[in-house]
Tab-separated table of C-alpha atoms in Angstrom:
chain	number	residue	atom	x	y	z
A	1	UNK	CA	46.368	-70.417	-38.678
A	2	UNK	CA	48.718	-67.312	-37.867
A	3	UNK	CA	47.574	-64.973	-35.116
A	4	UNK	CA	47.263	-61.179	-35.287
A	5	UNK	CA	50.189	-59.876	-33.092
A	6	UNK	CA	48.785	-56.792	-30.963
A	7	UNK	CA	50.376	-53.312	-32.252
A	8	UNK	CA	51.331	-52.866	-28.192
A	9	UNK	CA	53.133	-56.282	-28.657
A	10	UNK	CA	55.395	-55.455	-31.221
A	11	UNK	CA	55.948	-52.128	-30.189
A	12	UNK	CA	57.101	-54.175	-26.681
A	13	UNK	CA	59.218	-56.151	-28.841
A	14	UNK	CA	60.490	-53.521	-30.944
A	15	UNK	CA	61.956	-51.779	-27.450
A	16	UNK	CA	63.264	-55.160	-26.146
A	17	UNK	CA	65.499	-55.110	-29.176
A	18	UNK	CA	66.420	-51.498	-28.860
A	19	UNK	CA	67.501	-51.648	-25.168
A	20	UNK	CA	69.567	-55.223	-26.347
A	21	UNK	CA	71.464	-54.066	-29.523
A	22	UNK	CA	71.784	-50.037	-28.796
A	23	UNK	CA	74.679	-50.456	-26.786
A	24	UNK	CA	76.384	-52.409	-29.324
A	25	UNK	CA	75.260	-50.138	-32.203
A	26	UNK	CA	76.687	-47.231	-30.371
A	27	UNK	CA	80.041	-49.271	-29.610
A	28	UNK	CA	80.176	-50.423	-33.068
A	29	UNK	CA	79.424	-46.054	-34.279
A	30	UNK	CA	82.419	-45.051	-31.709
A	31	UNK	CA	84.739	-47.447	-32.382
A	32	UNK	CA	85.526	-45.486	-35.623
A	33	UNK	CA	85.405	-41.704	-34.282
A	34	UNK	CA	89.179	-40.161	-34.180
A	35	UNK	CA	88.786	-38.326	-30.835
A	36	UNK	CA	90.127	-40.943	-28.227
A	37	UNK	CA	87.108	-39.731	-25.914
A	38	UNK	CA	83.956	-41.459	-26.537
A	39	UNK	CA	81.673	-37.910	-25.926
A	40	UNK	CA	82.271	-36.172	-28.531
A	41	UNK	CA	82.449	-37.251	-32.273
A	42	UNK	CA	85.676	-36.097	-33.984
A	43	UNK	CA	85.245	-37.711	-37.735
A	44	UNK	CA	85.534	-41.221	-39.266
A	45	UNK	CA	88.870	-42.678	-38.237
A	46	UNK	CA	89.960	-46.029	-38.901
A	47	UNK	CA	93.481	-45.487	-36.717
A	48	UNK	CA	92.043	-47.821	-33.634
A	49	UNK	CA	91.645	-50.715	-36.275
A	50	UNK	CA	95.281	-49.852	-37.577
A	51	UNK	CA	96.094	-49.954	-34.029
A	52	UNK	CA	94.673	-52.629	-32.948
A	53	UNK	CA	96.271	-54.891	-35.967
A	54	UNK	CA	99.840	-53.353	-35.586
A	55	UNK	CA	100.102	-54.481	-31.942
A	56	UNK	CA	101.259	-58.157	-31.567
A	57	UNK	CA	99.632	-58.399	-27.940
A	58	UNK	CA	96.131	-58.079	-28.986
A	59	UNK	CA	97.070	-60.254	-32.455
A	60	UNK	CA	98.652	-62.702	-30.023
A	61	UNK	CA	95.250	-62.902	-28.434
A	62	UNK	CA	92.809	-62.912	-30.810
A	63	UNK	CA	94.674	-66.064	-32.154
A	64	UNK	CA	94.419	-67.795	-28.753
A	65	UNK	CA	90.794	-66.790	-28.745
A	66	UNK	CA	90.332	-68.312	-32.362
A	67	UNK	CA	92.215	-71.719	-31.716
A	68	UNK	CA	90.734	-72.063	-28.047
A	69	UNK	CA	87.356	-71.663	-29.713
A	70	UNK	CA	87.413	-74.017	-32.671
A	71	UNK	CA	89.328	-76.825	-31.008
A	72	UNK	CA	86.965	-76.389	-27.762
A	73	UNK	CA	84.486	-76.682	-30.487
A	74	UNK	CA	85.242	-79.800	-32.340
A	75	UNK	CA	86.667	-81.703	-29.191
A	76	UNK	CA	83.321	-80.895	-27.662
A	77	UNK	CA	81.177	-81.515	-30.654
A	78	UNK	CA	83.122	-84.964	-31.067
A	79	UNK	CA	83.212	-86.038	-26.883
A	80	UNK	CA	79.216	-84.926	-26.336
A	81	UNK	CA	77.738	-86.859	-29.345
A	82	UNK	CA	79.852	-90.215	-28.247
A	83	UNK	CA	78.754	-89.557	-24.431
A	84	UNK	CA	74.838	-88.747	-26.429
A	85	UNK	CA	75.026	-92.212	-28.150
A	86	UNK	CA	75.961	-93.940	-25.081
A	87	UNK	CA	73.302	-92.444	-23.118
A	88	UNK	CA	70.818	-93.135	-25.599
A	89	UNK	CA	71.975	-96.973	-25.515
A	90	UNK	CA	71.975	-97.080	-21.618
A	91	UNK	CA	69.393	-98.444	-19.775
A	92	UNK	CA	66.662	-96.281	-18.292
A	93	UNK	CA	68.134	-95.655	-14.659
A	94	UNK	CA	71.398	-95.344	-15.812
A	95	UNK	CA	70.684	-92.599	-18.642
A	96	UNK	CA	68.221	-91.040	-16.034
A	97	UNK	CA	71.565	-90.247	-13.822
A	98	UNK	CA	73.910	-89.631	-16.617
A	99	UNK	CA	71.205	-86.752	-17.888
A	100	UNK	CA	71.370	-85.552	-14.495
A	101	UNK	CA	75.254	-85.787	-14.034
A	102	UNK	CA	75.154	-83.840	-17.671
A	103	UNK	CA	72.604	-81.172	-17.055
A	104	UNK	CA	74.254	-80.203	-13.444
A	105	UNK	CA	77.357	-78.278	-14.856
A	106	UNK	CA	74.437	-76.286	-16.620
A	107	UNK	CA	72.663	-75.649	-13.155
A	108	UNK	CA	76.316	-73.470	-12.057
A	109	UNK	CA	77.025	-70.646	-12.335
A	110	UNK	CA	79.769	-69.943	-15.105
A	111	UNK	CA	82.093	-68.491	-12.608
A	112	UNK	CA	81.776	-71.415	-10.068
A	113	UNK	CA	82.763	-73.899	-12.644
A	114	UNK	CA	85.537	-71.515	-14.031
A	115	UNK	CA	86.628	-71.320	-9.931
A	116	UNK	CA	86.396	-74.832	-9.343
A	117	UNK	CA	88.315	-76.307	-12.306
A	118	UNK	CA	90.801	-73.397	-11.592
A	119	UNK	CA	90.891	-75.144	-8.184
A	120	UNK	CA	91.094	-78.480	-9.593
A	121	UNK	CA	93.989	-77.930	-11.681
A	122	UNK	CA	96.228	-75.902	-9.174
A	123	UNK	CA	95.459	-79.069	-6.574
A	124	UNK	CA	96.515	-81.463	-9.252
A	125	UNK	CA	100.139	-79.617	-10.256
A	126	UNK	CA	98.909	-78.591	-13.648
A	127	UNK	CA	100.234	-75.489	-14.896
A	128	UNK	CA	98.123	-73.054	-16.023
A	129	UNK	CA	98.056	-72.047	-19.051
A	130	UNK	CA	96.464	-72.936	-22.873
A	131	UNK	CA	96.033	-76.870	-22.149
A	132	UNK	CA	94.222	-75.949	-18.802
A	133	UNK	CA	92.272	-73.206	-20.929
A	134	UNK	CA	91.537	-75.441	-23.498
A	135	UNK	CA	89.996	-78.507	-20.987
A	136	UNK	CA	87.816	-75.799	-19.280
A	137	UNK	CA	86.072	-75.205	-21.995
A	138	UNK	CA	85.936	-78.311	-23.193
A	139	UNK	CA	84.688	-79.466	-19.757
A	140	UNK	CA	81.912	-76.268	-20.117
A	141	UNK	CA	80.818	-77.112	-23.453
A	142	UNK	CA	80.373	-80.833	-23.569
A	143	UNK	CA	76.988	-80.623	-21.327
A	144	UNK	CA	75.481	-78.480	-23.904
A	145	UNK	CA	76.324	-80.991	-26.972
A	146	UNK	CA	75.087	-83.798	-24.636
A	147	UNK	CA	71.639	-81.889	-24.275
A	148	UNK	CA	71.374	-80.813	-28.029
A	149	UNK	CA	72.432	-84.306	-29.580
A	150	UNK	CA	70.424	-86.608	-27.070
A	151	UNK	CA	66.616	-84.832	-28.042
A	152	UNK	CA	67.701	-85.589	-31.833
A	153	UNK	CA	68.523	-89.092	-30.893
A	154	UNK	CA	64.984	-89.891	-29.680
A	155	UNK	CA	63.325	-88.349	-32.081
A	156	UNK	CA	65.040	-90.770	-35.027
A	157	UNK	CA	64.070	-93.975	-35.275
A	158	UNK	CA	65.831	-96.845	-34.031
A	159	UNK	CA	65.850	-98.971	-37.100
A	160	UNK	CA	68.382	-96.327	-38.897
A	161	UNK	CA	71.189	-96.956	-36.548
Protein backbone atom coordinates (compact mmCIF):
# COMPACT_ATOMS: atom_id res chain seq x y z
CA UNK A 1 0.00 0.00 0.00
CA UNK A 2 1.48 3.46 -1.28
CA UNK A 3 1.34 6.38 1.13
CA UNK A 4 -0.03 9.87 0.47
CA UNK A 5 3.12 12.13 0.29
CA UNK A 6 2.25 15.52 2.23
CA UNK A 7 1.92 18.60 -0.36
CA UNK A 8 4.69 20.39 2.24
CA UNK A 9 6.83 17.24 1.46
CA UNK A 10 7.10 17.50 -2.03
CA UNK A 11 7.18 21.03 -2.15
CA UNK A 12 10.50 20.31 0.36
CA UNK A 13 11.62 18.04 -2.21
CA UNK A 14 10.83 20.03 -5.11
CA UNK A 15 13.37 22.93 -3.49
CA UNK A 16 16.03 20.29 -2.58
CA UNK A 17 16.24 19.68 -6.29
CA UNK A 18 16.16 23.30 -7.24
CA UNK A 19 19.00 24.42 -4.89
CA UNK A 20 21.03 20.93 -6.36
CA UNK A 21 20.60 21.28 -10.19
CA UNK A 22 20.14 25.34 -10.55
CA UNK A 23 23.64 25.92 -10.54
CA UNK A 24 24.23 23.50 -13.18
CA UNK A 25 21.20 24.62 -15.24
CA UNK A 26 22.51 28.10 -15.14
CA UNK A 27 26.18 26.82 -16.09
CA UNK A 28 24.80 24.68 -18.71
CA UNK A 29 22.37 28.34 -20.05
CA UNK A 30 25.85 30.44 -19.91
CA UNK A 31 28.03 28.25 -21.34
CA UNK A 32 26.45 29.20 -24.74
CA UNK A 33 26.01 33.17 -24.30
CA UNK A 34 28.70 35.11 -26.68
CA UNK A 35 29.62 37.83 -24.13
CA UNK A 36 32.78 36.32 -22.34
CA UNK A 37 31.21 37.81 -18.99
CA UNK A 38 28.81 35.61 -17.35
CA UNK A 39 26.31 38.87 -16.20
CA UNK A 40 24.97 39.78 -18.94
CA UNK A 41 23.45 37.63 -21.83
CA UNK A 42 24.86 38.59 -25.26
CA UNK A 43 22.99 35.86 -27.70
CA UNK A 44 23.39 32.11 -28.44
CA UNK A 45 27.02 31.46 -29.27
CA UNK A 46 28.47 28.22 -29.80
CA UNK A 47 32.31 29.83 -30.19
CA UNK A 48 33.39 28.40 -26.48
CA UNK A 49 32.48 24.81 -27.81
CA UNK A 50 34.51 25.66 -31.10
CA UNK A 51 37.04 26.75 -28.73
CA UNK A 52 37.19 24.39 -26.55
CA UNK A 53 37.52 21.52 -29.46
CA UNK A 54 40.19 23.52 -31.49
CA UNK A 55 42.61 23.61 -28.53
CA UNK A 56 44.74 20.39 -28.22
CA UNK A 57 45.38 21.08 -24.35
CA UNK A 58 41.92 20.64 -23.23
CA UNK A 59 41.46 17.63 -26.13
CA UNK A 60 44.68 16.26 -24.65
CA UNK A 61 42.81 16.15 -21.39
CA UNK A 62 39.60 15.11 -21.87
CA UNK A 63 41.27 11.95 -23.43
CA UNK A 64 43.31 11.33 -20.25
CA UNK A 65 40.11 11.84 -18.35
CA UNK A 66 38.26 9.24 -20.68
CA UNK A 67 41.05 6.45 -20.62
CA UNK A 68 41.86 7.07 -16.78
CA UNK A 69 38.15 6.53 -16.23
CA UNK A 70 37.30 3.41 -18.19
CA UNK A 71 40.48 1.50 -17.44
CA UNK A 72 40.15 2.62 -13.58
CA UNK A 73 36.80 1.21 -14.27
CA UNK A 74 37.30 -2.21 -15.60
CA UNK A 75 40.61 -2.87 -13.56
CA UNK A 76 38.48 -2.04 -10.57
CA UNK A 77 35.36 -3.80 -11.60
CA UNK A 78 37.66 -6.95 -12.41
CA UNK A 79 40.20 -6.67 -8.93
CA UNK A 80 36.95 -5.94 -6.40
CA UNK A 81 34.72 -8.86 -7.59
CA UNK A 82 37.92 -11.44 -7.31
CA UNK A 83 38.84 -9.78 -3.76
CA UNK A 84 34.41 -10.10 -3.24
CA UNK A 85 34.61 -13.88 -4.08
CA UNK A 86 37.44 -14.45 -1.85
CA UNK A 87 35.90 -12.76 0.96
CA UNK A 88 32.79 -14.47 0.55
CA UNK A 89 34.82 -17.93 0.66
CA UNK A 90 36.88 -16.83 3.78
CA UNK A 91 36.12 -17.87 6.99
CA UNK A 92 34.10 -15.70 9.34
CA UNK A 93 37.01 -13.82 11.27
CA UNK A 94 38.96 -13.48 8.41
CA UNK A 95 36.16 -11.85 6.06
CA UNK A 96 35.10 -9.87 9.27
CA UNK A 97 38.74 -8.04 8.96
CA UNK A 98 39.02 -8.03 5.27
CA UNK A 99 35.38 -6.03 5.28
CA UNK A 100 36.95 -3.84 7.66
CA UNK A 101 40.40 -3.45 5.84
CA UNK A 102 37.89 -2.74 2.64
CA UNK A 103 35.42 -0.34 4.10
CA UNK A 104 38.37 1.88 5.85
CA UNK A 105 39.62 3.64 2.58
CA UNK A 106 35.80 4.63 2.49
CA UNK A 107 35.99 6.08 6.15
CA UNK A 108 38.92 8.91 4.52
CA UNK A 109 38.58 11.58 3.36
CA UNK A 110 39.16 11.73 -0.55
CA UNK A 111 41.95 14.14 -0.17
CA UNK A 112 43.81 12.13 2.58
CA UNK A 113 43.95 9.11 0.42
CA UNK A 114 44.82 11.27 -2.73
CA UNK A 115 47.78 12.84 -0.13
CA UNK A 116 48.86 9.68 1.13
CA UNK A 117 49.27 7.61 -2.07
CA UNK A 118 50.86 10.88 -3.47
CA UNK A 119 53.18 10.29 -0.48
CA UNK A 120 53.52 6.73 -1.10
CA UNK A 121 54.63 6.96 -4.54
CA UNK A 122 57.19 9.91 -4.20
CA UNK A 123 58.79 7.63 -1.10
CA UNK A 124 58.90 4.67 -3.40
CA UNK A 125 60.80 6.54 -6.63
CA UNK A 126 57.76 6.32 -8.81
CA UNK A 127 57.33 9.03 -11.14
CA UNK A 128 54.37 10.72 -11.28
CA UNK A 129 52.47 10.74 -13.83
CA UNK A 130 49.43 8.53 -15.80
CA UNK A 131 50.53 4.99 -14.24
CA UNK A 132 50.56 6.67 -10.71
CA UNK A 133 47.13 8.37 -11.79
CA UNK A 134 45.81 5.38 -12.99
CA UNK A 135 46.71 3.07 -9.54
CA UNK A 136 45.09 5.89 -7.43
CA UNK A 137 42.11 5.40 -8.69
CA UNK A 138 42.22 2.09 -8.99
CA UNK A 139 43.32 1.90 -5.32
CA UNK A 140 40.01 4.47 -4.61
CA UNK A 141 37.62 2.52 -6.47
CA UNK A 142 38.21 -1.08 -5.62
CA UNK A 143 36.59 -0.60 -1.92
CA UNK A 144 33.44 0.45 -3.51
CA UNK A 145 33.21 -2.77 -5.97
CA UNK A 146 34.19 -4.85 -2.88
CA UNK A 147 31.07 -3.35 -0.96
CA UNK A 148 28.61 -3.52 -3.99
CA UNK A 149 29.61 -7.17 -5.19
CA UNK A 150 29.92 -8.81 -1.61
CA UNK A 151 25.85 -7.89 -0.52
CA UNK A 152 24.96 -9.64 -4.02
CA UNK A 153 27.07 -12.56 -3.10
CA UNK A 154 25.06 -13.37 0.05
CA UNK A 155 22.05 -12.85 -1.19
CA UNK A 156 22.56 -15.83 -4.07
CA UNK A 157 22.52 -19.05 -3.12
CA UNK A 158 25.38 -21.17 -2.61
CA UNK A 159 24.37 -24.11 -4.67
CA UNK A 160 24.76 -21.86 -8.05
CA UNK A 161 28.43 -21.40 -7.68
Amino acid sequence: MKQKRSPLSILYSVLIFLFLYAPIVVLIVYSFNANKSRGSWGGFSLKWYQALFEDSTILNSLYTTLSVALIAALVSMVMGTLAALGMYYSRRRMRSLLSNLANLPMLNPDIVSGISLLVLFVFLGFRLGYVSLLLSHIAFCVPYVIVSVLPKLNQMDRSLF
